[in-house]
Coordinates of C-alpha atoms and ligand atoms in Angstrom, one line a residue:
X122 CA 2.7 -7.3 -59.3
X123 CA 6.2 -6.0 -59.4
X124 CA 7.7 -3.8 -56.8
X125 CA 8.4 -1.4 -60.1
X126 CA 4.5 -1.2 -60.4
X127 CA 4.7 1.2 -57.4
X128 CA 7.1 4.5 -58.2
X129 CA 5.5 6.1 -54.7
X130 CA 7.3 3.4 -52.8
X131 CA 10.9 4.5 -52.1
X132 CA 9.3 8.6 -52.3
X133 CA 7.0 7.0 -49.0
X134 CA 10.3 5.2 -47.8
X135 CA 11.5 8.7 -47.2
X136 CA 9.0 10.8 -45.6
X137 CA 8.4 7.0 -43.3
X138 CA 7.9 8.4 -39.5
X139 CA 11.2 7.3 -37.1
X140 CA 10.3 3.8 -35.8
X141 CA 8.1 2.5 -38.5
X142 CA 8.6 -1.0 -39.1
X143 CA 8.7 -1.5 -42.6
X144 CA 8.7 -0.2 -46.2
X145 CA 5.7 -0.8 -48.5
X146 CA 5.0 -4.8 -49.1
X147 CA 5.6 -5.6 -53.3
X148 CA 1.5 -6.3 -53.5
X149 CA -1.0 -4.4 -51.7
X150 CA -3.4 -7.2 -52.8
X151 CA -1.7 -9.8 -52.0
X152 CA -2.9 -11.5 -49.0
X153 CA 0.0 -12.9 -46.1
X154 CA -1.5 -16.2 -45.0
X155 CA 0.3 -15.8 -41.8
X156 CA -1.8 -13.4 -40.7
X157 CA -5.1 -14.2 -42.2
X158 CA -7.4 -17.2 -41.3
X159 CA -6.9 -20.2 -43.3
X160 CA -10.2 -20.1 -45.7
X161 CA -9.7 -16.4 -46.6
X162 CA -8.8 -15.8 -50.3
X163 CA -9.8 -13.1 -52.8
X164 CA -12.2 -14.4 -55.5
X165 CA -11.1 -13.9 -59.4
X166 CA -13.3 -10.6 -59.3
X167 CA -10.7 -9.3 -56.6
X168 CA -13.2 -9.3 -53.6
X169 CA -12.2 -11.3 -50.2
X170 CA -14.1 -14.2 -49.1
X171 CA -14.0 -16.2 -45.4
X172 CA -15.5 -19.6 -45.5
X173 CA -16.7 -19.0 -49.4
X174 CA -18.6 -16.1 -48.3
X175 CA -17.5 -12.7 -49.8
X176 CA -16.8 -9.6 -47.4
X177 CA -19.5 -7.5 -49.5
X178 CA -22.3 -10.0 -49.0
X179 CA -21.4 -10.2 -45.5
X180 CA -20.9 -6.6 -45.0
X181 CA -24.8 -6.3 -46.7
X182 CA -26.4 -8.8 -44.1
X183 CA -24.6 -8.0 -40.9
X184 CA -23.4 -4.5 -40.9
X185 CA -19.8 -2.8 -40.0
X186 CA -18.2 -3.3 -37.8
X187 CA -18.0 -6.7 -37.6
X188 CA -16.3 -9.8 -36.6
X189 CA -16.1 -12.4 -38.9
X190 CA -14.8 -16.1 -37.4
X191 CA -13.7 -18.8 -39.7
X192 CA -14.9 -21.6 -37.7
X193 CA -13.3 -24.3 -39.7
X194 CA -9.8 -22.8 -39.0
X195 CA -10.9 -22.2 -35.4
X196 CA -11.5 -26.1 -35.4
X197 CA -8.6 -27.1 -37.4
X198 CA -6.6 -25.4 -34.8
X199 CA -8.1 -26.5 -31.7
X200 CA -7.9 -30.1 -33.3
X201 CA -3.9 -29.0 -34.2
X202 CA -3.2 -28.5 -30.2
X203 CA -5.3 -31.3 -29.3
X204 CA -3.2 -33.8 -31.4
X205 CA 0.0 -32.0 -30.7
X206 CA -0.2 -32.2 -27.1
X207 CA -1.5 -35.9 -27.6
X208 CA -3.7 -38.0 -24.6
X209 CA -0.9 -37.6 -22.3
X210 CA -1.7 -34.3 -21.8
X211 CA -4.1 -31.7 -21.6
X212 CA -5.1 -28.3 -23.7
X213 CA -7.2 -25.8 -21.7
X214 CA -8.9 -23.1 -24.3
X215 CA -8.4 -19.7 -22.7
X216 CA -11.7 -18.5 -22.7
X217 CA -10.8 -14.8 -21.9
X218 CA -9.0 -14.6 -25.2
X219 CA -13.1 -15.1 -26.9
X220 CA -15.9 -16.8 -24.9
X221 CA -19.0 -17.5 -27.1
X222 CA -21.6 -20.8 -26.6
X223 CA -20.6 -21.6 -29.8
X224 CA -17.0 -21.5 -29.0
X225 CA -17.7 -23.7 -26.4
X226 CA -19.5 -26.5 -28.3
X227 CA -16.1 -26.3 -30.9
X228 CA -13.9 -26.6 -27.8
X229 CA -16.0 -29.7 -26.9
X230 CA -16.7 -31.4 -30.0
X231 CA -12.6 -31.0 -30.9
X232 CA -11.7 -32.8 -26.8
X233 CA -10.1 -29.5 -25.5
X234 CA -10.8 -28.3 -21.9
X235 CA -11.5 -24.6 -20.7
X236 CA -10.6 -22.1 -18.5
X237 CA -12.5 -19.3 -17.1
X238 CA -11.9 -16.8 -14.8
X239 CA -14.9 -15.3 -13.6
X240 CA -18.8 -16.4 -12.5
X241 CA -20.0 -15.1 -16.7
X242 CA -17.4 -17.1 -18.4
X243 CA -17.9 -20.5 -15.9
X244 CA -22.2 -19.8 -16.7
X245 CA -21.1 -19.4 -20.6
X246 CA -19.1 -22.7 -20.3
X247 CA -21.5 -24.7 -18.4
X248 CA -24.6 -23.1 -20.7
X249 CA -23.1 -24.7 -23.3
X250 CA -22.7 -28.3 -22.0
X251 CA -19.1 -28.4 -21.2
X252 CA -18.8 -30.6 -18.7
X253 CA -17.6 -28.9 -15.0
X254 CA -15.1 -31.9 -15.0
X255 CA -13.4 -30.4 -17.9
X256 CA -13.2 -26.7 -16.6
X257 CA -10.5 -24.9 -14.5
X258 CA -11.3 -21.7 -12.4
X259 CA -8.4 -19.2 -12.7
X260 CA -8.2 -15.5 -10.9
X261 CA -6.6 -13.8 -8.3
X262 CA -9.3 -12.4 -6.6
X263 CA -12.8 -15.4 -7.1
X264 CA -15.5 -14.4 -4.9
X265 CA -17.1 -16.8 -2.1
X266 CA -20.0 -16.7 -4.7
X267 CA -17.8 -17.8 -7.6
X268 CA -15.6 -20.1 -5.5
X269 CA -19.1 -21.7 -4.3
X270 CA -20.7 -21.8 -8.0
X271 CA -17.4 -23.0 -9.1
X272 CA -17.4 -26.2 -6.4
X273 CA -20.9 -26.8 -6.8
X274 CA -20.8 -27.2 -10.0
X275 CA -17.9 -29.5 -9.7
X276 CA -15.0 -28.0 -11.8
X277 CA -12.2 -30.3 -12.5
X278 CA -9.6 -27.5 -10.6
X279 CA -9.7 -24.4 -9.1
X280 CA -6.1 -22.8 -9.5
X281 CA -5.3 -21.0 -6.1
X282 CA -3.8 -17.5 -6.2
X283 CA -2.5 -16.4 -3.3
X284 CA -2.6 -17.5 0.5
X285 CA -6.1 -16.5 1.3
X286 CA -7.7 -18.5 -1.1
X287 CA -6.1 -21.7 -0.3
X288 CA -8.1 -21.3 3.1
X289 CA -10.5 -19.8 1.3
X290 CA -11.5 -22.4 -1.1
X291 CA -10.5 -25.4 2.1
X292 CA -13.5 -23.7 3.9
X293 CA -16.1 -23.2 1.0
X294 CA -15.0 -27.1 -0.2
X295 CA -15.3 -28.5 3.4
X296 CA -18.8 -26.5 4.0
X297 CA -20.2 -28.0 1.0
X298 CA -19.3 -31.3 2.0
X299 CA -16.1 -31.8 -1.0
X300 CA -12.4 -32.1 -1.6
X301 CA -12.1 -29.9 -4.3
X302 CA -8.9 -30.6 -7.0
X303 CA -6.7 -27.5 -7.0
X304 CA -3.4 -26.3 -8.0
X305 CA -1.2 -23.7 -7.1
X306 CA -0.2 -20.5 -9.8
X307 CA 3.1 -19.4 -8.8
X308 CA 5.3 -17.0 -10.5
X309 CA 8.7 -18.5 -11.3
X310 CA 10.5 -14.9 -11.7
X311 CA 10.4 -15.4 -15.4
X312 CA 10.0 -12.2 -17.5
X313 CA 8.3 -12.9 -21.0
X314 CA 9.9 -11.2 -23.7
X315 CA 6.7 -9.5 -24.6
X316 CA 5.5 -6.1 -23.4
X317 CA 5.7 -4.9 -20.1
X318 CA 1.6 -5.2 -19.2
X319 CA 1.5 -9.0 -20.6
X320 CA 4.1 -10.2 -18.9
X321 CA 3.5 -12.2 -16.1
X322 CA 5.6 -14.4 -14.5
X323 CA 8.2 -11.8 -13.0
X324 CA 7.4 -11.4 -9.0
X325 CA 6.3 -7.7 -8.8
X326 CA 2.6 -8.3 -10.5
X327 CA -1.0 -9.3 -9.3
X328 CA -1.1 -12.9 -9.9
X329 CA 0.6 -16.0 -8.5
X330 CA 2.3 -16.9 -5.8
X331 CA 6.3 -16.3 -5.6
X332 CA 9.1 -19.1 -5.8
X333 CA 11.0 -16.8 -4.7
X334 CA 11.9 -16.4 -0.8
X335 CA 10.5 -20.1 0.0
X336 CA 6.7 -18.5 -0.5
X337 CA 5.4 -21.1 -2.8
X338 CA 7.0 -24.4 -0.6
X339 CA 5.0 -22.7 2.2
X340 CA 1.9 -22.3 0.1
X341 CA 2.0 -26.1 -0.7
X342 CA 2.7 -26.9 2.8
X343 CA -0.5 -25.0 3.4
X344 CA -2.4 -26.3 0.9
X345 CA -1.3 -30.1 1.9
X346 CA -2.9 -29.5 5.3
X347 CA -5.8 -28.7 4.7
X348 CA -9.1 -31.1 4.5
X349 CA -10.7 -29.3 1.7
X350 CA -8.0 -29.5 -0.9
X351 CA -6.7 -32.0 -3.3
X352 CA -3.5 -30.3 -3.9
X353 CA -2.2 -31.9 -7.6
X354 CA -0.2 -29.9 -9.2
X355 CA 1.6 -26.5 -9.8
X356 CA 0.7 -23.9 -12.4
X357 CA 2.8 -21.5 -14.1
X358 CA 1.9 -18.9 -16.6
X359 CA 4.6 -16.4 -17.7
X360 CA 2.9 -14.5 -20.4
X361 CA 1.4 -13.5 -23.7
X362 CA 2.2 -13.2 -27.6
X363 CA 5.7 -15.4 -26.7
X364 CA 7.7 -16.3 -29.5
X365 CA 10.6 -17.8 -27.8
X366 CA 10.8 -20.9 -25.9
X367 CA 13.1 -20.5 -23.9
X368 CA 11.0 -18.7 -21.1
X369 CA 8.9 -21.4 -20.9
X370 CA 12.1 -23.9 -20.8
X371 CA 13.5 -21.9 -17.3
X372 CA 10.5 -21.7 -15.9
X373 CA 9.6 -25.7 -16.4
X374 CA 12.9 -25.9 -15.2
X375 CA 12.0 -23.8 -11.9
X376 CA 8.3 -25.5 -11.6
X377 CA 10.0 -29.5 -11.5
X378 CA 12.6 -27.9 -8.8
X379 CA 9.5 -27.2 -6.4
X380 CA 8.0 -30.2 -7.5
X381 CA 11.5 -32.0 -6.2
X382 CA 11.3 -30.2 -3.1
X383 CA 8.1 -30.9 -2.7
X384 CA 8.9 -34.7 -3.1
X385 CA 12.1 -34.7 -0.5
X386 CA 9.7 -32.8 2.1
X387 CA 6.7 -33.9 1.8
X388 CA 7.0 -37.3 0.2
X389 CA 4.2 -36.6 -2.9
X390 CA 5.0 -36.4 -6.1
X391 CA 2.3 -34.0 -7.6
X392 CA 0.6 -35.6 -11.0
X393 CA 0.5 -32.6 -12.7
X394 CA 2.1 -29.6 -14.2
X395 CA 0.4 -26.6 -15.8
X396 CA 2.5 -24.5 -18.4
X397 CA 0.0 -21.5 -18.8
X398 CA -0.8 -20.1 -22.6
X399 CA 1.1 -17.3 -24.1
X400 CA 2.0 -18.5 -27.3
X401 CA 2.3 -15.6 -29.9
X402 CA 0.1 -15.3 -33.3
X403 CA 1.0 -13.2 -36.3
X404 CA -0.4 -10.0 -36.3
X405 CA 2.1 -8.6 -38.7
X406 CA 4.0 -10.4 -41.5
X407 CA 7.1 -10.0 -39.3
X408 CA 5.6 -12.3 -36.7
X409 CA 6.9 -16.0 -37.2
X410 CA 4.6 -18.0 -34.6
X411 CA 5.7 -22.1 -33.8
X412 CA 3.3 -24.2 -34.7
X413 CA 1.2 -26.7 -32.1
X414 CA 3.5 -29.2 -32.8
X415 CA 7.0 -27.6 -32.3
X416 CA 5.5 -26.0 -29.2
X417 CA 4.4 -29.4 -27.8
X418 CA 7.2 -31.3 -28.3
X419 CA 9.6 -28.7 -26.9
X420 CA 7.5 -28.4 -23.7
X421 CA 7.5 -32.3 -23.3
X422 CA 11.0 -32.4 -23.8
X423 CA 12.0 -29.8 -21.1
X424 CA 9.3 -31.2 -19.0
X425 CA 10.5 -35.0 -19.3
X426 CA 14.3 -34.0 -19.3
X427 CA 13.7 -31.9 -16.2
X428 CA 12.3 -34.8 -14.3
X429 CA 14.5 -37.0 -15.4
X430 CA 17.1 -35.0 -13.8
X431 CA 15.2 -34.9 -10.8
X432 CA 14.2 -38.6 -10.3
X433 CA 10.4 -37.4 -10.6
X434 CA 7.8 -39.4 -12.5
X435 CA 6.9 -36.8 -15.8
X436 CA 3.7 -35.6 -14.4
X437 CA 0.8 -34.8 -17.0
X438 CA 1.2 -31.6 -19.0
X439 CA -1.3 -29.1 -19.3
X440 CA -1.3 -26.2 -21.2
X441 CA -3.6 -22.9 -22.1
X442 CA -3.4 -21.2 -25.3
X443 CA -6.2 -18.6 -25.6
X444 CA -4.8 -16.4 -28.8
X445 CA -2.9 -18.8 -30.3
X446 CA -6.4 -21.4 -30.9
X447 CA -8.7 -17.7 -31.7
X448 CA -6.4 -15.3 -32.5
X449 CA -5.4 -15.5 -36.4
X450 CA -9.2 -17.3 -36.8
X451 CA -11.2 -13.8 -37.0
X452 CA -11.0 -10.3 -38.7
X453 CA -12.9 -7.1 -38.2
X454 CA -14.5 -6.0 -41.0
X455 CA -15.0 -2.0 -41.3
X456 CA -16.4 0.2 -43.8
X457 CA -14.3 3.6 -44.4
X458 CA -15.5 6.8 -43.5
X459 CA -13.8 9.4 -44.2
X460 CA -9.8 9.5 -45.2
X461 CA -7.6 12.5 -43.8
X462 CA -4.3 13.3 -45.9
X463 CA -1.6 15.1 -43.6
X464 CA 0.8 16.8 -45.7
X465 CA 4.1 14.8 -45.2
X466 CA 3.1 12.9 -42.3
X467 CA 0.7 10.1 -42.8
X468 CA -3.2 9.6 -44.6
X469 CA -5.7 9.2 -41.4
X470 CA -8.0 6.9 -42.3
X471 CA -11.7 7.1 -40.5
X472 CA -13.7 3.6 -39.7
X473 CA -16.9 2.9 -38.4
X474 CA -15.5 1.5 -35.3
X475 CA -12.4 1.6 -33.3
X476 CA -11.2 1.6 -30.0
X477 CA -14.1 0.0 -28.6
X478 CA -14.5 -3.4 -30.8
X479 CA -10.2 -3.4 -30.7
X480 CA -8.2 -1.7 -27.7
X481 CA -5.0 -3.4 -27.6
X482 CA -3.2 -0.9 -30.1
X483 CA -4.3 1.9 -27.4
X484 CA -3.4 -0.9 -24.4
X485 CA -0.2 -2.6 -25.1
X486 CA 1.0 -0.4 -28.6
X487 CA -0.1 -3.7 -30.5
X488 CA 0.7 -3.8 -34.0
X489 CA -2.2 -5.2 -36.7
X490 CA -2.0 -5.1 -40.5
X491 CA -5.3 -4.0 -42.9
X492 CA -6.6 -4.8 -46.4
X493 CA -8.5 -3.3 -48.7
X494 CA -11.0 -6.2 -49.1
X495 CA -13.7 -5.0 -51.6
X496 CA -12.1 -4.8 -54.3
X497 CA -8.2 -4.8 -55.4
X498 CA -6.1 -1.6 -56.4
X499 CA -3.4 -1.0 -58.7
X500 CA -2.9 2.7 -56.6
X501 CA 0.4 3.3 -55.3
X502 CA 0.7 2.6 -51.5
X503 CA -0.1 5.2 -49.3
X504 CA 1.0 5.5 -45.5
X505 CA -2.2 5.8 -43.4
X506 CA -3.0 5.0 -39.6
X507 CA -6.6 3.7 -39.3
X508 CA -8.9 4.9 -36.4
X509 CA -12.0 5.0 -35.1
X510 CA -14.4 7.3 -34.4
X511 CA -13.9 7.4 -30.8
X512 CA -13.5 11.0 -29.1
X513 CA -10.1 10.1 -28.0
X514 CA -6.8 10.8 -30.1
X515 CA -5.3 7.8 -29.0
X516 CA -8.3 5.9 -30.7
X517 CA -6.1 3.5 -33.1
X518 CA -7.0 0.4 -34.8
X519 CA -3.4 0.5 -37.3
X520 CA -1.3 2.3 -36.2
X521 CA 1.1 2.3 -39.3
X522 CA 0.5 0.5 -42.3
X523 CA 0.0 0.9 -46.3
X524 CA -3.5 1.3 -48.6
X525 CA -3.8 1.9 -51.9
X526 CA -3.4 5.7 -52.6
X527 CA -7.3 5.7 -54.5
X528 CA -9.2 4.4 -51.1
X529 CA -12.9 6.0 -50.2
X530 CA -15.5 6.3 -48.6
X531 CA -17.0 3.3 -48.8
X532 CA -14.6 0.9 -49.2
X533 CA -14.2 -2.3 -47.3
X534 CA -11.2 -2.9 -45.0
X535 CA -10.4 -5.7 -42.9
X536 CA -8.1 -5.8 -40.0
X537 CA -7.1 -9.5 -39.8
X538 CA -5.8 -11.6 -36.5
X539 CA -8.6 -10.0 -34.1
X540 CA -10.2 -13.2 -33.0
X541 CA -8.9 -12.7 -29.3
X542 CA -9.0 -9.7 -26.5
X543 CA -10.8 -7.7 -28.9
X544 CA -14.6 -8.7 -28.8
X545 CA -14.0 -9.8 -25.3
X546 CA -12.7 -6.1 -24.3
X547 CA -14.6 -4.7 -26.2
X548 CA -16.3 -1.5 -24.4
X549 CA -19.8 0.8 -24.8
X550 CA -17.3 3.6 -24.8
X551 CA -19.4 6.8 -26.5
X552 CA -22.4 4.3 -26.4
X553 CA -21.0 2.6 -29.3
X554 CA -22.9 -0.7 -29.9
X555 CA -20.9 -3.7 -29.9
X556 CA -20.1 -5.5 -32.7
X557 CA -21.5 -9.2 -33.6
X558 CA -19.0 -12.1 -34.1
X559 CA -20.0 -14.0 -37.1
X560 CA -19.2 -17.4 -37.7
X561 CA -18.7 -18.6 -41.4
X562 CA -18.1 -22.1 -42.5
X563 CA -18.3 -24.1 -46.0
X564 CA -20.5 -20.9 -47.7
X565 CA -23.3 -20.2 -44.7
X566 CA -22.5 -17.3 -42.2
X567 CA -24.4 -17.2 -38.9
X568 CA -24.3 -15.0 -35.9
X569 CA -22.7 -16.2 -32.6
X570 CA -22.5 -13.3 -30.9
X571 CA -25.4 -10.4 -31.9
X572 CA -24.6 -6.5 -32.4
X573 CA -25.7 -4.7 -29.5
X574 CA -28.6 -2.7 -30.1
X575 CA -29.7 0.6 -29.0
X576 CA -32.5 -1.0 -26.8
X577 CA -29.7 -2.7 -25.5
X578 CA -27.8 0.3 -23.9
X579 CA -31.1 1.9 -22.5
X580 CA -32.6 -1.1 -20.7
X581 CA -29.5 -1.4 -18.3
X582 CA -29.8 2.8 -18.2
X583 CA -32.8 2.1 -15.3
X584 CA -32.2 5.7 -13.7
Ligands
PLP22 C1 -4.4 -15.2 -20.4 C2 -4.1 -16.6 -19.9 C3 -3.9 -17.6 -20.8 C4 -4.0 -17.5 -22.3 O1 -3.0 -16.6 -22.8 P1 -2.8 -16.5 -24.4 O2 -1.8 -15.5 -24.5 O3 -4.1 -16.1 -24.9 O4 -2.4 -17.8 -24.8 C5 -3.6 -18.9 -20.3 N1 -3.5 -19.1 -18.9 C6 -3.7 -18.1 -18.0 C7 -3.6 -18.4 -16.6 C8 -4.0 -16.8 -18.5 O5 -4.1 -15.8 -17.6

């Protein structure tokens, strides 16, 4: 369809609210594969399918909202970072970004590793046969009880966080009679040129331990003492939804200088280096994300050229992408309540859902894109910000974005690249019931995850 095909376009252009992005795309139809997972298409009759399945069929047997998770893109990227980074290096799923058994049996069957941060994730994880070996225990603030359950079970790393936990975790390790393989998170003074909450490598934050003011060198010479600890390498992570490298390149640069240090101190070389995750997704079709390979071949390079400067052996890489392996797999599917028209201002558009199954537009101002997945349209564009039915203004799923001018009640729409931090922040809030993530592959949808039920809510409401 020609841009001509839609005379409301420029008249929208006009009345657009300062600061919105973008002007109505040629073809509301039209599908961006950027942002969509890889087996979603519309079908001749102009209805949207995942995995072969059409959204109406799926809508029928498992409700709105819903997540739907194309597990053979899932795969095909996991297996994508998994060859990138090669054998000489490792790829740790985030398991915050979406934490599911099934997930977990993916993650195994495709050679990745995991990391958790909390007791629930390390119990989903081990649940689900992955073995400890394979698992790293992240978090600024584990409990004895985790760091115990952690050790017990015989994790592969625990990644210390600040000062207390390195004699922390010495103490718990020696009492249970281990050495336990640890690294040390520091913070590098990095700041990721992402928003202000994701960003995580500059020194005023929660997490890590600074470079800065000799604080790191004195946590390894901690760590080094003590009986309990296998110190064996250093850990950086310096944010989320990255698109440039070059963050990662100064702080690889800043991680092999301690490693150095640590070498003309100490005498050890350290075998390994952790990069973190934070490698951004398109949400948008303005979002241009590097693919596994360009990302792995730029962090070996900095890594190896860094060394090489520094007379170190290149230790073994690690990384963590969380959104970038989940992220563009899944889309929420909604049905659409009730539609709002704002004279000169925008079309609100009322789903079945909201804030609760997706709060990073209220969190972090994070932009998403929506479809009409149904049917098609040949209606002129209309500007409309989709939210839910939360009792909260700030409740909003899209904030700006474009639907055909003849959507109702009824009608199917799909927010796609929601596979991670939305079912895994996802909240009761107004007792809304969760939403189930759905898995499809080659024509067969099954549930991974079930929709909360009402039973649900009242058998934790004991008073
Ligand atoms: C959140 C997190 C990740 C994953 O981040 P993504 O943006 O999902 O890739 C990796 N490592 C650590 C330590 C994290 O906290």
């Amino acid at each position: 369809m020609s841009r001509s095909a839609h005379p409301a376009g420029p008249r929208h252009a006009d009345v657009l609210p300062e600061g919105h992005p973008s002007a109505p795309p040629a073809d509301l139809n039209h599908l961006d594969r950027k942002v969509w997972a890889s087996t979603v298409t519309r079908t001749p009759e102009g209805v949207v399918s995942v995995g072969g399945v059409e959204v109406t069929r799926l809508a029928e047997e498992f409700g709105t909202p819903a997540y739907f998770l194309d597990e053979t893109d899932f795969r095909e990227r996991a297996r994508a970072w998994r060859t990138a980074f090669g054998s000489d290096a490792d790829v740790f799923y985030a398991g915050k970004a979406f934490l599911s058994r099934a997930v977990v049996r993916w993650l195994h069957d495709e050679g990745l590793n995991l990391d958790v941060c909390s007791g629930g994730e390390l119990t989903t994880a081990l649940s689900a046969g992955m073995p400890a070996d394979r698992i790293a225990f992240h978090g600024n603030n584990k409990s004895v009880e985790e760091i115990e359950t952690a050790i017990r079970a015989g994790v592969g790393r625990i990644v210390l966080d600040s000062f207390q936990e390195i004699v922390r975790v010495s103490h718990i390790a020696q009492s249970l009679g281990k050495r336990q393989r640890v690294q040390i998170r520091i913070t590098v003074g990095v700041e990721a040129h992402t928003h202000e909450f994701i960003a995580t490598a500059h020194e005023d934050q929660k997490f890590g331990i600074p470079l800065a003011g000799g604080q790191a060198a004195e946590a390894v010479r901690r760590a080094l003492q003590l009986d309990g600890l296998e110190l064996v390498g250093i850990h950086s992570h310096i944010g989320s939804q990255i698109f440039d490298m070059s963050g990662f390149e100064v702080a690889a640069h800043r991680v092999v200088g301690l490693l150095k240090d640590i070498r003309d101190e100490h005498g050890v070389e350290l075998p390994e280096i952790d990069l973190g995750g934070g490698l951004g997704i398109a949400y948008t079709s303005d979002d241009d994300p590097r693919e596994p390979h360009e990302i792995a071949k730029a962090l070996t390079e900095i890594v190896s050229r860094e060394c090489e400067g520094a007379k170190l052996r290149t230790p073994r890489i690690s990384v963590e992408p969380g959104r970038a392996i989940v992220g563009p797999t899944a889309f929420t599917l909604y049905e659409v309540g009730t539609i709002k028209p704002l004279d000169g201002l925008r079309t609100y558009v009322s789903v079945d859902g909201g804030m609760s199954d997706n709060i990073r537009t209220a969190l972090y101002d994070a932009e998403y894109s929506v479809a009409l997945v149904s049917r098609t349209s040949e209606a002129a564009p209309m500007l409309v910000r989709v939210v839910g039915k939360h009792c909260e203004s700030g409740d909003i799923v899209v904030k700006d974005a474009f639907l055909p001018a003849d959507l109702a009640p009824g009608d199917l729409i799909a927010v796609p690249a929601t596979g991670a931090y939305c079912r895994s922040m996802a909240s009761n809030y107004n007792h809304a019931l969760r939403p189930p993530v759905v898995a499809v592959r080659e024509g067969e949808a099954r549930v991974i995850v079930r929709r909360e039920t009402e039973e649900d809510l009242l058998r934790l409401d004991v008073g």
